[in-house]
Every structure is written in structure tokens, then in C-alpha cells.
Short mmCIF file of C-alpha atoms in Angstrom, two decimals:
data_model
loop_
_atom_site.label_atom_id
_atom_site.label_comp_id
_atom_site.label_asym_id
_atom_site.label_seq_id
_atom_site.Cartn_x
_atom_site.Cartn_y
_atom_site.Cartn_z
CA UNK A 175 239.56 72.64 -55.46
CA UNK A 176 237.60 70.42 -57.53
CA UNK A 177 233.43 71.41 -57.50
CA UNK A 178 233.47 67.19 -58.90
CA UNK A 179 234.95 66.01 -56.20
CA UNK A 180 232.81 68.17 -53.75
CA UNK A 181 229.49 66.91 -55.73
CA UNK A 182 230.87 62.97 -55.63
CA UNK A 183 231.74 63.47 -51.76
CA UNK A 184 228.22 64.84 -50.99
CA UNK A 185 226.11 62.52 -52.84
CA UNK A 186 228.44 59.56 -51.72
CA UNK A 187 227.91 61.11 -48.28
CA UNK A 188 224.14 61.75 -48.74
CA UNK A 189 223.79 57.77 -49.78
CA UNK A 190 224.74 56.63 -46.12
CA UNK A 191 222.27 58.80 -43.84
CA UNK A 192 220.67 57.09 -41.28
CA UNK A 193 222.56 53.81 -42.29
CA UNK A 194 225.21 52.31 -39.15
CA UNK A 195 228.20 52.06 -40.32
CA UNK A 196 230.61 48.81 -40.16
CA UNK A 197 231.41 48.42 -36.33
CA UNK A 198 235.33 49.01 -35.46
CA UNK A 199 237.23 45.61 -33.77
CA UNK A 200 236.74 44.98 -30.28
CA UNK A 201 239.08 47.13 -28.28
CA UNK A 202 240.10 46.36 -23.95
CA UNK A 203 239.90 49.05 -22.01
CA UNK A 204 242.64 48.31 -19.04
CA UNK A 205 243.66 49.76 -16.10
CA UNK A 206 247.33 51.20 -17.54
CA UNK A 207 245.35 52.75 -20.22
CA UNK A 208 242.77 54.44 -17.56
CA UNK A 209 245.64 55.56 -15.37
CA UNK A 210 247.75 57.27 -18.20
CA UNK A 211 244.59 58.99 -19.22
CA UNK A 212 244.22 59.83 -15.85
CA UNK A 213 248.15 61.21 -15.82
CA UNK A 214 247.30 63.29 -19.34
CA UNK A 215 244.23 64.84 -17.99
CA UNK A 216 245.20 65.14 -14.27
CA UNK A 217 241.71 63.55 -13.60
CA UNK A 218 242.39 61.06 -10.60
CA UNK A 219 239.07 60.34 -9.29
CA UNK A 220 239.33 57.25 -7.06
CA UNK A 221 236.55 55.20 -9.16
CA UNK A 222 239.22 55.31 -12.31
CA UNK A 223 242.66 55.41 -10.64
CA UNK A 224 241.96 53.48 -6.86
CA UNK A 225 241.20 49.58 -7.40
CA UNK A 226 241.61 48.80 -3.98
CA UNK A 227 238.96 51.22 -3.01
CA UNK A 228 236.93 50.65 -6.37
CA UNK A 229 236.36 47.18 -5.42
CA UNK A 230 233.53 48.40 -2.65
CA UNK A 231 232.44 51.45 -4.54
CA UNK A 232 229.08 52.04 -6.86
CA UNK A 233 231.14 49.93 -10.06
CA UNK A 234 232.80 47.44 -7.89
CA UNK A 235 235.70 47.84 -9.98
CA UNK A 236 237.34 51.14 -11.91
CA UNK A 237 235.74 52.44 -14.63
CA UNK A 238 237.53 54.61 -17.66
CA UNK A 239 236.85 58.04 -17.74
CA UNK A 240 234.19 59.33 -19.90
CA UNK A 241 236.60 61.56 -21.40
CA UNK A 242 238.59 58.43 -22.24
CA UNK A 243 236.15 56.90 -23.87
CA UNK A 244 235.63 59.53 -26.35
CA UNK A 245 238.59 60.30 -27.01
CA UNK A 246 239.14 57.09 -27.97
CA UNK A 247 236.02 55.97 -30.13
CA UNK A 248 236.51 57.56 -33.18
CA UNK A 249 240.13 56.10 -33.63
CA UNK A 250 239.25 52.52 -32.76
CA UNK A 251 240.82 50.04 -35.17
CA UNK A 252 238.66 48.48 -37.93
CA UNK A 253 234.97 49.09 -39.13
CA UNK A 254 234.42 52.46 -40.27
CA UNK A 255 235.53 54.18 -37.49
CA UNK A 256 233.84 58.12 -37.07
CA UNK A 257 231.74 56.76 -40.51
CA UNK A 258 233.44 58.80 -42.98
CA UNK A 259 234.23 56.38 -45.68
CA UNK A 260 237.32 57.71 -47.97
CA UNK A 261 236.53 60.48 -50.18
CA UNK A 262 238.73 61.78 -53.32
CA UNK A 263 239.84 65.37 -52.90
CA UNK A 264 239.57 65.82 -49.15
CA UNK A 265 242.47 67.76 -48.16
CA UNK A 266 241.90 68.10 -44.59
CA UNK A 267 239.54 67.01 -42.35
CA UNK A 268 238.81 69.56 -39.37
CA UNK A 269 236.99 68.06 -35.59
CA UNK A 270 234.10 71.10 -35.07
CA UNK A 271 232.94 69.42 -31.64
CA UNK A 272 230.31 67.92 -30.19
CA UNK A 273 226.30 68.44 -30.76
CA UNK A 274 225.51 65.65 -27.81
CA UNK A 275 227.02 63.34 -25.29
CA UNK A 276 225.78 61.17 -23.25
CA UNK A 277 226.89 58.50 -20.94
CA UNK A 278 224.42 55.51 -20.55
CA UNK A 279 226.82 53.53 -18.65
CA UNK A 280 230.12 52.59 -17.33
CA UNK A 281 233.01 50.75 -18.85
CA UNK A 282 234.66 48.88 -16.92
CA UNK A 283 238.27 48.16 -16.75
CA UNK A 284 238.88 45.13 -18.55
CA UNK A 285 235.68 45.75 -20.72
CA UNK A 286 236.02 45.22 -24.43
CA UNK A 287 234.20 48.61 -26.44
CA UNK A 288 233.46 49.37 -29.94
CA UNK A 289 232.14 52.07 -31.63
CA UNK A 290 229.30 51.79 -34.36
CA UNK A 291 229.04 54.75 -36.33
CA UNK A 292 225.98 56.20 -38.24
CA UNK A 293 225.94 59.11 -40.05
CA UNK A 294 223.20 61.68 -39.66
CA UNK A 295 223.43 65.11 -41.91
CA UNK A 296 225.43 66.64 -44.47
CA UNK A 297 225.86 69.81 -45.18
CA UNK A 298 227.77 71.72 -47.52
CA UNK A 299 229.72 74.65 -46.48
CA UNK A 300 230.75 77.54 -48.42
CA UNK A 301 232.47 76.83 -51.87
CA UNK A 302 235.02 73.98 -50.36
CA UNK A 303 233.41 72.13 -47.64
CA UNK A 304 231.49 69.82 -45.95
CA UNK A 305 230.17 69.35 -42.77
CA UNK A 306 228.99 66.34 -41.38
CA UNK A 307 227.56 65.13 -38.02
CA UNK A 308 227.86 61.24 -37.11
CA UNK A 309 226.40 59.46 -34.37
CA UNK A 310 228.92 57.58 -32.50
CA UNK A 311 227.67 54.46 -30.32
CA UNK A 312 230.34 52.78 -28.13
CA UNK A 313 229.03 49.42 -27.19
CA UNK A 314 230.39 47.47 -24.23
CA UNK A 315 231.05 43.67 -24.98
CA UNK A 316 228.24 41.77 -22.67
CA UNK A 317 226.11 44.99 -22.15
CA UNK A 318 222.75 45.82 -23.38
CA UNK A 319 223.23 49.84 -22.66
CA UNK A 320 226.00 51.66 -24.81
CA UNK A 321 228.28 53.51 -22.85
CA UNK A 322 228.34 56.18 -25.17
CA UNK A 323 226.31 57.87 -27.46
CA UNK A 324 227.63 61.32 -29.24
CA UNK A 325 226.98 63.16 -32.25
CA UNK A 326 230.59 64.16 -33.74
CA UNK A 327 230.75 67.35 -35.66
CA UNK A 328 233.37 67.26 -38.57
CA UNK A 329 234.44 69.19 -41.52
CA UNK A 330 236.05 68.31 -44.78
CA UNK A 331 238.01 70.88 -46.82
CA UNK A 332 237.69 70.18 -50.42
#
């Protein structure tokens, strides 16, 4: 473990507080996405899975599962993704949770998300890590209200 290469992550880290990050690409959400979520988490609730029946519910459409949409938004291609840019001597990087969640609104199937990350606190950890708490925004393409807004908890083993 190199005490450098701690030092140069934090103070690279440290640099980018309250700053957004670069936005990932445009990503569609669609319906055979949705439904294998739905398969993986055995969540089958009709507004996801039923269109038929979606079409006269609250959404007038499906809508992806919360879930879905953050398990997706830190992996999103492009931009800087959960706003950890690369740092030299990280050996591992560890997912601690979740400090908040929230779900402003729905996306819809066929809606096109991002994610715009922004990073919040760093902290070291010990003699070999960092911890660091982003604040992921998933925007939906056309919408004025995110449909996600989180504050990711990881940690980087130096």
C-alpha cells in the first residue's frame, strides 16, 4: 500500500466536491429489460410487467422498477458514471450502500435515463482507504423531475 497514492487519491478526490460530474450517454429503458428485471427479482407488479392493463392505470404505460433503475445507474455507459474518476493504486473498490433514495418520478418504458453524478464527501478510512459518498441523479429524457436521486456509499482499498 502506497500512503502517495492514498494522499494523490484524496486530494484528487477532495478537488471534485460539490462539482456534477460528466453525465453518462442516454440509455432506453424497454419493456424486455423491465420484464427480465422483473424475472431476477420475482417483482411482477402489474404497472411493470402488464401493458395491456398499464395502458389504463396511474402511468398509462409500464414503468421500470425502482430497483431497476438503481441498479442500473451507476453502470450506465459514458460520462463519469458513479463519479469516481480513475485513481492510481486502488485495488478494490467495495459498494457500502445507500445513505438516501428517493424516487421523484416514474420512468417509463421506452424512456431514455442518464445518470449525473456529483460527489459529496470523502473520507479517509483507516490506514488504506477511502470512503466516498456520491450523489447519483437519473434524469429522464423530456422530464423536468429526476427519477432518481441517491447518495451511493463506496469504498476504495488502497
Amino acid at each position: 500500500m502506497s500512503q502517495e497514492a492514498l494522499a494523490n487519491a484524496k486530494a484528487v478526490l477532495e478537488s471534485r466536491i460539490g462539482q456534477a460530474g460528466t453525465p453518462t450517454q442516454w440509455f432506453e429503458v424497454t419493456q424486455e429489460r423491465i420484464n427480465a428485471f422483473a424475472d431476477a427479482t420475482m417483482d411482477y407488479q402489474w404497472i411493470h410487467v402488464d401493458e395491456e392493463r398499464a395502458k389504463s392505470g396511474p402511468f398509462g404505460t409500464t414503468i421500470a422498477h425502482g430497483q431497476l433503475t438503481m441498479s442500473v445507474m451507476s453502470f450506465l455507459p459514458g460520462g463519469d458514471g458513479a463519479g469516481i474518476p480513475k485513481l492510481d493504486g486502488v485495488k478494490m473498490g467495495i459498494n457500502m450502500g445507500w445513505n438516501k433514495v428517493r424516487f421523484p418520478s416514474p420512468v417509463p418504458v421506452g424512456a431514455r435515463i442518464r445518470t449525473v453524478p456529483k460527489l459529496v464527501e470523502v473520507t479517509v478510512k483507516g490506514e488504506n482507504m477511502i470512503e466516498a459518498v456520491n450523489e447519483l441523479t437519473v434524469e429522464v429524457q423530456g422530464s423536468e423531475k429526476p427519477a432518481c436521486v441517491a447518495q451511493s456509499v463506496l469504498r476504495m482499498l488502497f
